[in-house]
């Protein structure tokens, strides 16, 4: 996994967060990045977050399992805070 791709994911989710985690162009950008890196834990976690935002819990839970994570119980911002710290340490 290239660190620059992980930074692209972080930056894309930062934009998604700045927009209030709304489904739209920023959501699609995150989803596209994650799909290109399917099978890589950080990107599968991002994929899970996308489907949680979308409200598709079944699909989100599938991606959380693939990422070795569990769905957050707090806000999207809370989950992104934890996720961002972990991803930044790997980038």
PDB file of N, CA and C in Angstrom:
ATOM      1  N   UNK A   1       0.854  -1.177   0.000  1.00  0.00           N
ATOM      2  CA  UNK A   1       0.000   0.000   0.000  1.00  0.00           C
ATOM      3  C   UNK A   1       0.892   1.230   0.000  1.00  0.00           C
ATOM      4  N   UNK A   2       0.689   2.066  -0.953  1.00  0.00           N
ATOM      5  CA  UNK A   2       1.482   3.279  -1.044  1.00  0.00           C
ATOM      6  C   UNK A   2       0.948   4.328  -0.081  1.00  0.00           C
ATOM      7  N   UNK A   3       1.863   4.973   0.639  1.00  0.00           N
ATOM      8  CA  UNK A   3       1.479   6.003   1.595  1.00  0.00           C
ATOM      9  C   UNK A   3       0.734   7.154   0.954  1.00  0.00           C
ATOM     10  N   UNK A   4       1.093   7.469  -0.306  1.00  0.00           N
ATOM     11  CA  UNK A   4       0.403   8.579  -0.962  1.00  0.00           C
ATOM     12  C   UNK A   4      -1.066   8.243  -1.231  1.00  0.00           C
ATOM     13  N   UNK A   5      -1.377   6.987  -1.476  1.00  0.00           N
ATOM     14  CA  UNK A   5      -2.775   6.593  -1.655  1.00  0.00           C
ATOM     15  C   UNK A   5      -3.537   6.702  -0.340  1.00  0.00           C
ATOM     16  N   UNK A   6      -2.878   6.358   0.738  1.00  0.00           N
ATOM     17  CA  UNK A   6      -3.509   6.493   2.045  1.00  0.00           C
ATOM     18  C   UNK A   6      -3.745   7.972   2.364  1.00  0.00           C
ATOM     19  N   UNK A   7      -2.803   8.821   2.007  1.00  0.00           N
ATOM     20  CA  UNK A   7      -2.995  10.258   2.205  1.00  0.00           C
ATOM     21  C   UNK A   7      -4.144  10.770   1.342  1.00  0.00           C
ATOM     22  N   UNK A   8      -4.277  10.250   0.138  1.00  0.00           N
ATOM     23  CA  UNK A   8      -5.418  10.638  -0.721  1.00  0.00           C
ATOM     24  C   UNK A   8      -6.733  10.267  -0.050  1.00  0.00           C
ATOM     25  N   UNK A   9      -6.772   9.093   0.574  1.00  0.00           N
ATOM     26  CA  UNK A   9      -7.981   8.677   1.283  1.00  0.00           C
ATOM     27  C   UNK A   9      -8.268   9.616   2.447  1.00  0.00           C
ATOM     28  N   UNK A  10      -7.254   9.919   3.240  1.00  0.00           N
ATOM     29  CA  UNK A  10      -7.437  10.820   4.386  1.00  0.00           C
ATOM     30  C   UNK A  10      -7.955  12.175   3.916  1.00  0.00           C
ATOM     31  N   UNK A  11      -7.325  12.722   2.884  1.00  0.00           N
ATOM     32  CA  UNK A  11      -7.750  14.032   2.369  1.00  0.00           C
ATOM     33  C   UNK A  11      -9.178  13.979   1.832  1.00  0.00           C
ATOM     34  N   UNK A  12      -9.536  12.887   1.171  1.00  0.00           N
ATOM     35  CA  UNK A  12     -10.883  12.754   0.621  1.00  0.00           C
ATOM     36  C   UNK A  12     -11.917  12.663   1.754  1.00  0.00           C
ATOM     37  N   UNK A  13     -11.599  11.914   2.812  1.00  0.00           N
ATOM     38  CA  UNK A  13     -12.558  11.824   3.927  1.00  0.00           C
ATOM     39  C   UNK A  13     -12.599  13.141   4.695  1.00  0.00           C
ATOM     40  N   UNK A  14     -11.487  13.867   4.762  1.00  0.00           N
ATOM     41  CA  UNK A  14     -11.528  15.204   5.360  1.00  0.00           C
ATOM     42  C   UNK A  14     -12.522  16.100   4.615  1.00  0.00           C
ATOM     43  N   UNK A  15     -12.507  16.046   3.278  1.00  0.00           N
ATOM     44  CA  UNK A  15     -13.463  16.841   2.497  1.00  0.00           C
ATOM     45  C   UNK A  15     -14.896  16.374   2.751  1.00  0.00           C
ATOM     46  N   UNK A  16     -15.073  15.051   2.843  1.00  0.00           N
ATOM     47  CA  UNK A  16     -16.391  14.495   3.139  1.00  0.00           C
ATOM     48  C   UNK A  16     -16.871  14.972   4.506  1.00  0.00           C
ATOM     49  N   UNK A  17     -15.973  14.973   5.478  1.00  0.00           N
ATOM     50  CA  UNK A  17     -16.315  15.436   6.826  1.00  0.00           C
ATOM     51  C   UNK A  17     -16.675  16.916   6.819  1.00  0.00           C
ATOM     52  N   UNK A  18     -15.900  17.705   6.083  1.00  0.00           N
ATOM     53  CA  UNK A  18     -16.163  19.149   6.011  1.00  0.00           C
ATOM     54  C   UNK A  18     -17.541  19.433   5.423  1.00  0.00           C
ATOM     55  N   UNK A  19     -18.014  18.529   4.585  1.00  0.00           N
ATOM     56  CA  UNK A  19     -19.335  18.669   3.979  1.00  0.00           C
ATOM     57  C   UNK A  19     -20.444  18.019   4.786  1.00  0.00           C
ATOM     58  N   UNK A  20     -20.126  17.623   6.012  1.00  0.00           N
ATOM     59  CA  UNK A  20     -21.151  17.039   6.887  1.00  0.00           C
ATOM     60  C   UNK A  20     -21.455  15.579   6.612  1.00  0.00           C
ATOM     61  N   UNK A  21     -20.520  14.869   5.984  1.00  0.00           N
ATOM     62  CA  UNK A  21     -20.683  13.444   5.680  1.00  0.00           C
ATOM     63  C   UNK A  21     -21.932  13.176   4.835  1.00  0.00           C
ATOM     64  N   UNK A  22     -22.181  14.074   3.891  1.00  0.00           N
ATOM     65  CA  UNK A  22     -23.346  13.936   3.018  1.00  0.00           C
ATOM     66  C   UNK A  22     -22.996  13.070   1.808  1.00  0.00           C
ATOM     67  N   UNK A  23     -23.945  12.252   1.386  1.00  0.00           N
ATOM     68  CA  UNK A  23     -23.765  11.471   0.164  1.00  0.00           C
ATOM     69  C   UNK A  23     -23.800  12.451  -1.005  1.00  0.00           C
ATOM     70  N   UNK A  24     -22.776  12.380  -1.821  1.00  0.00           N
ATOM     71  CA  UNK A  24     -22.650  13.282  -2.965  1.00  0.00           C
ATOM     72  C   UNK A  24     -21.293  13.061  -3.604  1.00  0.00           C
ATOM     73  N   UNK A  25     -20.765  14.094  -4.219  1.00  0.00           N
ATOM     74  CA  UNK A  25     -19.499  13.971  -4.953  1.00  0.00           C
ATOM     75  C   UNK A  25     -18.338  13.592  -4.036  1.00  0.00           C
ATOM     76  N   UNK A  26     -18.261  14.183  -2.845  1.00  0.00           N
ATOM     77  CA  UNK A  26     -17.163  13.840  -1.923  1.00  0.00           C
ATOM     78  C   UNK A  26     -17.294  12.400  -1.441  1.00  0.00           C
ATOM     79  N   UNK A  27     -18.518  11.965  -1.169  1.00  0.00           N
ATOM     80  CA  UNK A  27     -18.766  10.572  -0.777  1.00  0.00           C
ATOM     81  C   UNK A  27     -18.311   9.647  -1.905  1.00  0.00           C
ATOM     82  N   UNK A  28     -18.678   9.977  -3.136  1.00  0.00           N
ATOM     83  CA  UNK A  28     -18.329   9.139  -4.284  1.00  0.00           C
ATOM     84  C   UNK A  28     -16.824   9.062  -4.464  1.00  0.00           C
ATOM     85  N   UNK A  29     -16.116  10.166  -4.220  1.00  0.00           N
ATOM     86  CA  UNK A  29     -14.655  10.169  -4.342  1.00  0.00           C
ATOM     87  C   UNK A  29     -14.029   9.200  -3.344  1.00  0.00           C
ATOM     88  N   UNK A  30     -14.521   9.217  -2.099  1.00  0.00           N
ATOM     89  CA  UNK A  30     -14.008   8.287  -1.081  1.00  0.00           C
ATOM     90  C   UNK A  30     -14.315   6.855  -1.496  1.00  0.00           C
ATOM     91  N   UNK A  31     -15.527   6.608  -1.912  1.00  0.00           N
ATOM     92  CA  UNK A  31     -15.946   5.270  -2.314  1.00  0.00           C
ATOM     93  C   UNK A  31     -15.079   4.754  -3.459  1.00  0.00           C
ATOM     94  N   UNK A  32     -14.803   5.604  -4.438  1.00  0.00           N
ATOM     95  CA  UNK A  32     -13.981   5.200  -5.586  1.00  0.00           C
ATOM     96  C   UNK A  32     -12.564   4.823  -5.155  1.00  0.00           C
ATOM     97  N   UNK A  33     -11.967   5.631  -4.277  1.00  0.00           N
ATOM     98  CA  UNK A  33     -10.616   5.326  -3.773  1.00  0.00           C
ATOM     99  C   UNK A  33     -10.622   3.968  -3.076  1.00  0.00           C
ATOM    100  N   UNK A  34     -11.614   3.756  -2.228  1.00  0.00           N
ATOM    101  CA  UNK A  34     -11.685   2.507  -1.466  1.00  0.00           C
ATOM    102  C   UNK A  34     -11.869   1.303  -2.379  1.00  0.00           C
ATOM    103  N   UNK A  35     -12.690   1.441  -3.390  1.00  0.00           N
ATOM    104  CA  UNK A  35     -12.904   0.322  -4.308  1.00  0.00           C
ATOM    105  C   UNK A  35     -11.629  -0.049  -5.059  1.00  0.00           C
ATOM    106  N   UNK A  36     -10.797   0.935  -5.366  1.00  0.00           N
ATOM    107  CA  UNK A  36      -9.551   0.648  -6.073  1.00  0.00           C
ATOM    108  C   UNK A  36      -8.560  -0.121  -5.204  1.00  0.00           C
ATOM    109  N   UNK A  37      -8.776  -0.105  -3.896  1.00  0.00           N
ATOM    110  CA  UNK A  37      -7.855  -0.767  -2.966  1.00  0.00           C
ATOM    111  C   UNK A  37      -8.564  -1.836  -2.131  1.00  0.00           C
ATOM    112  N   UNK A  38      -9.600  -2.431  -2.711  1.00  0.00           N
ATOM    113  CA  UNK A  38     -10.350  -3.472  -2.007  1.00  0.00           C
ATOM    114  C   UNK A  38      -9.386  -4.552  -1.512  1.00  0.00           C
ATOM    115  N   UNK A  39      -9.586  -4.970  -0.279  1.00  0.00           N
ATOM    116  CA  UNK A  39      -8.751  -6.003   0.322  1.00  0.00           C
ATOM    117  C   UNK A  39      -7.627  -5.440   1.179  1.00  0.00           C
ATOM    118  N   UNK A  40      -7.447  -4.127   1.154  1.00  0.00           N
ATOM    119  CA  UNK A  40      -6.465  -3.471   2.012  1.00  0.00           C
ATOM    120  C   UNK A  40      -7.216  -2.854   3.184  1.00  0.00           C
ATOM    121  N   UNK A  41      -6.850  -3.242   4.401  1.00  0.00           N
ATOM    122  CA  UNK A  41      -7.603  -2.916   5.606  1.00  0.00           C
ATOM    123  C   UNK A  41      -8.002  -1.446   5.726  1.00  0.00           C
ATOM    124  N   UNK A  42      -7.107  -0.487   5.562  1.00  0.00           N
ATOM    125  CA  UNK A  42      -7.533   0.903   5.739  1.00  0.00           C
ATOM    126  C   UNK A  42      -8.609   1.326   4.738  1.00  0.00           C
ATOM    127  N   UNK A  43      -8.495   0.824   3.529  1.00  0.00           N
ATOM    128  CA  UNK A  43      -9.458   1.189   2.493  1.00  0.00           C
ATOM    129  C   UNK A  43     -10.787   0.458   2.692  1.00  0.00           C
ATOM    130  N   UNK A  44     -10.732  -0.766   3.181  1.00  0.00           N
ATOM    131  CA  UNK A  44     -11.976  -1.472   3.509  1.00  0.00           C
ATOM    132  C   UNK A  44     -12.701  -0.766   4.648  1.00  0.00           C
ATOM    133  N   UNK A  45     -11.930  -0.197   5.585  1.00  0.00           N
ATOM    134  CA  UNK A  45     -12.538   0.570   6.678  1.00  0.00           C
ATOM    135  C   UNK A  45     -13.208   1.826   6.121  1.00  0.00           C
ATOM    136  N   UNK A  46     -12.542   2.493   5.193  1.00  0.00           N
ATOM    137  CA  UNK A  46     -13.150   3.652   4.542  1.00  0.00           C
ATOM    138  C   UNK A  46     -14.404   3.274   3.786  1.00  0.00           C
ATOM    139  N   UNK A  47     -14.376   2.110   3.153  1.00  0.00           N
ATOM    140  CA  UNK A  47     -15.543   1.607   2.425  1.00  0.00           C
ATOM    141  C   UNK A  47     -16.702   1.391   3.408  1.00  0.00           C
ATOM    142  N   UNK A  48     -16.383   0.835   4.568  1.00  0.00           N
ATOM    143  CA  UNK A  48     -17.403   0.621   5.600  1.00  0.00           C
ATOM    144  C   UNK A  48     -18.020   1.948   6.024  1.00  0.00           C
ATOM    145  N   UNK A  49     -17.171   2.945   6.239  1.00  0.00           N
ATOM    146  CA  UNK A  49     -17.669   4.258   6.650  1.00  0.00           C
ATOM    147  C   UNK A  49     -18.599   4.829   5.580  1.00  0.00           C
ATOM    148  N   UNK A  50     -18.245   4.663   4.322  1.00  0.00           N
ATOM    149  CA  UNK A  50     -19.118   5.146   3.241  1.00  0.00           C
ATOM    150  C   UNK A  50     -20.515   4.554   3.350  1.00  0.00           C
ATOM    151  N   UNK A  51     -20.582   3.247   3.545  1.00  0.00           N
ATOM    152  CA  UNK A  51     -21.898   2.602   3.581  1.00  0.00           C
ATOM    153  C   UNK A  51     -22.629   2.884   4.886  1.00  0.00           C
ATOM    154  N   UNK A  52     -21.901   3.165   5.960  1.00  0.00           N
ATOM    155  CA  UNK A  52     -22.556   3.619   7.187  1.00  0.00           C
ATOM    156  C   UNK A  52     -23.191   4.982   6.940  1.00  0.00           C
ATOM    157  N   UNK A  53     -22.469   5.877   6.287  1.00  0.00           N
ATOM    158  CA  UNK A  53     -23.002   7.203   5.957  1.00  0.00           C
ATOM    159  C   UNK A  53     -24.262   7.056   5.109  1.00  0.00           C
ATOM    160  N   UNK A  54     -24.215   6.142   4.179  1.00  0.00           N
ATOM    161  CA  UNK A  54     -25.325   5.903   3.253  1.00  0.00           C
ATOM    162  C   UNK A  54     -26.546   5.307   3.969  1.00  0.00           C
ATOM    163  N   UNK A  55     -26.319   4.739   5.147  1.00  0.00           N
ATOM    164  CA  UNK A  55     -27.411   4.112   5.880  1.00  0.00           C
ATOM    165  C   UNK A  55     -27.611   2.648   5.537  1.00  0.00           C
ATOM    166  N   UNK A  56     -26.668   2.067   4.827  1.00  0.00           N
ATOM    167  CA  UNK A  56     -26.735   0.660   4.431  1.00  0.00           C
ATOM    168  C   UNK A  56     -25.931  -0.162   5.436  1.00  0.00           C
ATOM    169  N   UNK A  57     -26.547  -0.428   6.593  1.00  0.00           N
ATOM    170  CA  UNK A  57     -25.831  -1.093   7.687  1.00  0.00           C
ATOM    171  C   UNK A  57     -25.348  -2.487   7.323  1.00  0.00           C
ATOM    172  N   UNK A  58     -26.144  -3.231   6.555  1.00  0.00           N
ATOM    173  CA  UNK A  58     -25.721  -4.580   6.177  1.00  0.00           C
ATOM    174  C   UNK A  58     -24.413  -4.514   5.392  1.00  0.00           C
ATOM    175  N   UNK A  59     -24.363  -3.660   4.392  1.00  0.00           N
ATOM    176  CA  UNK A  59     -23.174  -3.523   3.563  1.00  0.00           C
ATOM    177  C   UNK A  59     -22.014  -2.936   4.380  1.00  0.00           C
ATOM    178  N   UNK A  60     -22.314  -1.960   5.217  1.00  0.00           N
ATOM    179  CA  UNK A  60     -21.275  -1.379   6.075  1.00  0.00           C
ATOM    180  C   UNK A  60     -20.664  -2.457   6.958  1.00  0.00           C
ATOM    181  N   UNK A  61     -21.505  -3.268   7.575  1.00  0.00           N
ATOM    182  CA  UNK A  61     -20.992  -4.313   8.472  1.00  0.00           C
ATOM    183  C   UNK A  61     -20.122  -5.321   7.734  1.00  0.00           C
ATOM    184  N   UNK A  62     -20.460  -5.614   6.494  1.00  0.00           N
ATOM    185  CA  UNK A  62     -19.623  -6.490   5.673  1.00  0.00           C
ATOM    186  C   UNK A  62     -18.214  -5.897   5.556  1.00  0.00           C
ATOM    187  N   UNK A  63     -18.126  -4.611   5.241  1.00  0.00           N
ATOM    188  CA  UNK A  63     -16.821  -3.967   5.068  1.00  0.00           C
ATOM    189  C   UNK A  63     -16.096  -3.785   6.398  1.00  0.00           C
ATOM    190  N   UNK A  64     -16.841  -3.535   7.466  1.00  0.00           N
ATOM    191  CA  UNK A  64     -16.193  -3.481   8.784  1.00  0.00           C
ATOM    192  C   UNK A  64     -15.540  -4.825   9.103  1.00  0.00           C
ATOM    193  N   UNK A  65     -16.237  -5.916   8.850  1.00  0.00           N
ATOM    194  CA  UNK A  65     -15.659  -7.238   9.099  1.00  0.00           C
ATOM    195  C   UNK A  65     -14.400  -7.438   8.261  1.00  0.00           C
ATOM    196  N   UNK A  66     -14.446  -7.067   6.997  1.00  0.00           N
ATOM    197  CA  UNK A  66     -13.270  -7.219   6.131  1.00  0.00           C
ATOM    198  C   UNK A  66     -12.100  -6.381   6.634  1.00  0.00           C
ATOM    199  N   UNK A  67     -12.419  -5.242   7.261  1.00  0.00           N
ATOM    200  CA  UNK A  67     -11.372  -4.352   7.778  1.00  0.00           C
ATOM    201  C   UNK A  67     -10.915  -4.751   9.176  1.00  0.00           C
ATOM    202  N   UNK A  68     -11.594  -5.734   9.788  1.00  0.00           N
ATOM    203  CA  UNK A  68     -11.247  -6.128  11.153  1.00  0.00           C
ATOM    204  C   UNK A  68     -11.704  -5.110  12.176  1.00  0.00           C
ATOM    205  N   UNK A  69     -12.778  -4.397  11.876  1.00  0.00           N
ATOM    206  CA  UNK A  69     -13.300  -3.335  12.739  1.00  0.00           C
ATOM    207  C   UNK A  69     -14.771  -3.602  13.033  1.00  0.00           C
ATOM    208  N   UNK A  70     -15.308  -2.826  13.963  1.00  0.00           N
ATOM    209  CA  UNK A  70     -16.744  -2.868  14.225  1.00  0.00           C
ATOM    210  C   UNK A  70     -17.325  -1.488  13.947  1.00  0.00           C
ATOM    211  N   UNK A  71     -18.588  -1.483  13.597  1.00  0.00           N
ATOM    212  CA  UNK A  71     -19.267  -0.225  13.295  1.00  0.00           C
ATOM    213  C   UNK A  71     -19.269   0.665  14.532  1.00  0.00           C
ATOM    214  N   UNK A  72     -18.946   1.923  14.323  1.00  0.00           N
ATOM    215  CA  UNK A  72     -18.962   2.877  15.422  1.00  0.00           C
ATOM    216  C   UNK A  72     -20.371   3.090  15.945  1.00  0.00           C
ATOM    217  N   UNK A  73     -20.461   3.488  17.205  1.00  0.00           N
ATOM    218  CA  UNK A  73     -21.772   3.752  17.799  1.00  0.00           C
ATOM    219  C   UNK A  73     -21.994   5.242  18.019  1.00  0.00           C
ATOM    220  N   UNK A  74     -20.944   6.023  17.839  1.00  0.00           N
ATOM    221  CA  UNK A  74     -21.065   7.471  17.980  1.00  0.00           C
ATOM    222  C   UNK A  74     -21.402   8.110  16.644  1.00  0.00           C
ATOM    223  N   UNK A  75     -21.091   9.374  16.540  1.00  0.00           N
ATOM    224  CA  UNK A  75     -21.346  10.102  15.305  1.00  0.00           C
ATOM    225  C   UNK A  75     -20.315   9.720  14.243  1.00  0.00           C
ATOM    226  N   UNK A  76     -20.588  10.113  13.025  1.00  0.00           N
ATOM    227  CA  UNK A  76     -19.613   9.910  11.943  1.00  0.00           C
ATOM    228  C   UNK A  76     -18.335  10.677  12.276  1.00  0.00           C
ATOM    229  N   UNK A  77     -18.485  11.872  12.818  1.00  0.00           N
ATOM    230  CA  UNK A  77     -17.311  12.680  13.179  1.00  0.00           C
ATOM    231  C   UNK A  77     -16.478  11.982  14.246  1.00  0.00           C
ATOM    232  N   UNK A  78     -17.135  11.340  15.207  1.00  0.00           N
ATOM    233  CA  UNK A  78     -16.406  10.594  16.238  1.00  0.00           C
ATOM    234  C   UNK A  78     -15.612   9.451  15.601  1.00  0.00           C
ATOM    235  N   UNK A  79     -16.269   8.705  14.726  1.00  0.00           N
ATOM    236  CA  UNK A  79     -15.595   7.581  14.088  1.00  0.00           C
ATOM    237  C   UNK A  79     -14.441   8.084  13.222  1.00  0.00           C
ATOM    238  N   UNK A  80     -14.667   9.170  12.490  1.00  0.00           N
ATOM    239  CA  UNK A  80     -13.614   9.694  11.635  1.00  0.00           C
ATOM    240  C   UNK A  80     -12.418  10.169  12.463  1.00  0.00           C
ATOM    241  N   UNK A  81     -12.655  10.720  13.632  1.00  0.00           N
ATOM    242  CA  UNK A  81     -11.554  11.165  14.491  1.00  0.00           C
ATOM    243  C   UNK A  81     -10.646   9.995  14.861  1.00  0.00           C
ATOM    244  N   UNK A  82     -11.237   8.896  15.271  1.00  0.00           N
ATOM    245  CA  UNK A  82     -10.473   7.694  15.631  1.00  0.00           C
ATOM    246  C   UNK A  82      -9.796   7.118  14.394  1.00  0.00           C
ATOM    247  N   UNK A  83     -10.545   7.033  13.327  1.00  0.00           N
ATOM    248  CA  UNK A  83     -10.049   6.456  12.087  1.00  0.00           C
ATOM    249  C   UNK A  83      -8.901   7.297  11.521  1.00  0.00           C
ATOM    250  N   UNK A  84      -9.052   8.611  11.545  1.00  0.00           N
ATOM    251  CA  UNK A  84      -8.038   9.508  10.991  1.00  0.00           C
ATOM    252  C   UNK A  84      -6.712   9.347  11.736  1.00  0.00           C
ATOM    253  N   UNK A  85      -6.795   9.254  13.064  1.00  0.00           N
ATOM    254  CA  UNK A  85      -5.568   9.088  13.866  1.00  0.00           C
ATOM    255  C   UNK A  85      -4.847   7.800  13.479  1.00  0.00           C
ATOM    256  N   UNK A  86      -5.598   6.713  13.330  1.00  0.00           N
ATOM    257  CA  UNK A  86      -4.978   5.437  12.972  1.00  0.00           C
ATOM    258  C   UNK A  86      -4.412   5.455  11.563  1.00  0.00           C
ATOM    259  N   UNK A  87      -5.177   5.985  10.616  1.00  0.00           N
ATOM    260  CA  UNK A  87      -4.693   6.024   9.231  1.00  0.00           C
ATOM    261  C   UNK A  87      -3.484   6.934   9.093  1.00  0.00           C
ATOM    262  N   UNK A  88      -3.492   8.049   9.799  1.00  0.00           N
ATOM    263  CA  UNK A  88      -2.359   8.990   9.722  1.00  0.00           C
ATOM    264  C   UNK A  88      -1.086   8.345  10.221  1.00  0.00           C
ATOM    265  N   UNK A  89      -1.195   7.477  11.221  1.00  0.00           N
ATOM    266  CA  UNK A  89      -0.009   6.814  11.751  1.00  0.00           C
ATOM    267  C   UNK A  89       0.565   5.812  10.752  1.00  0.00           C
ATOM    268  N   UNK A  90      -0.240   5.371   9.785  1.00  0.00           N
ATOM    269  CA  UNK A  90       0.199   4.398   8.783  1.00  0.00           C
ATOM    270  C   UNK A  90       0.647   5.065   7.482  1.00  0.00           C
ATOM    271  N   UNK A  91       0.279   6.330   7.309  1.00  0.00           N
ATOM    272  CA  UNK A  91       0.572   7.020   6.034  1.00  0.00           C
ATOM    273  C   UNK A  91       2.023   7.454   5.940  1.00  0.00           C
TER     274      UNK A  91
END
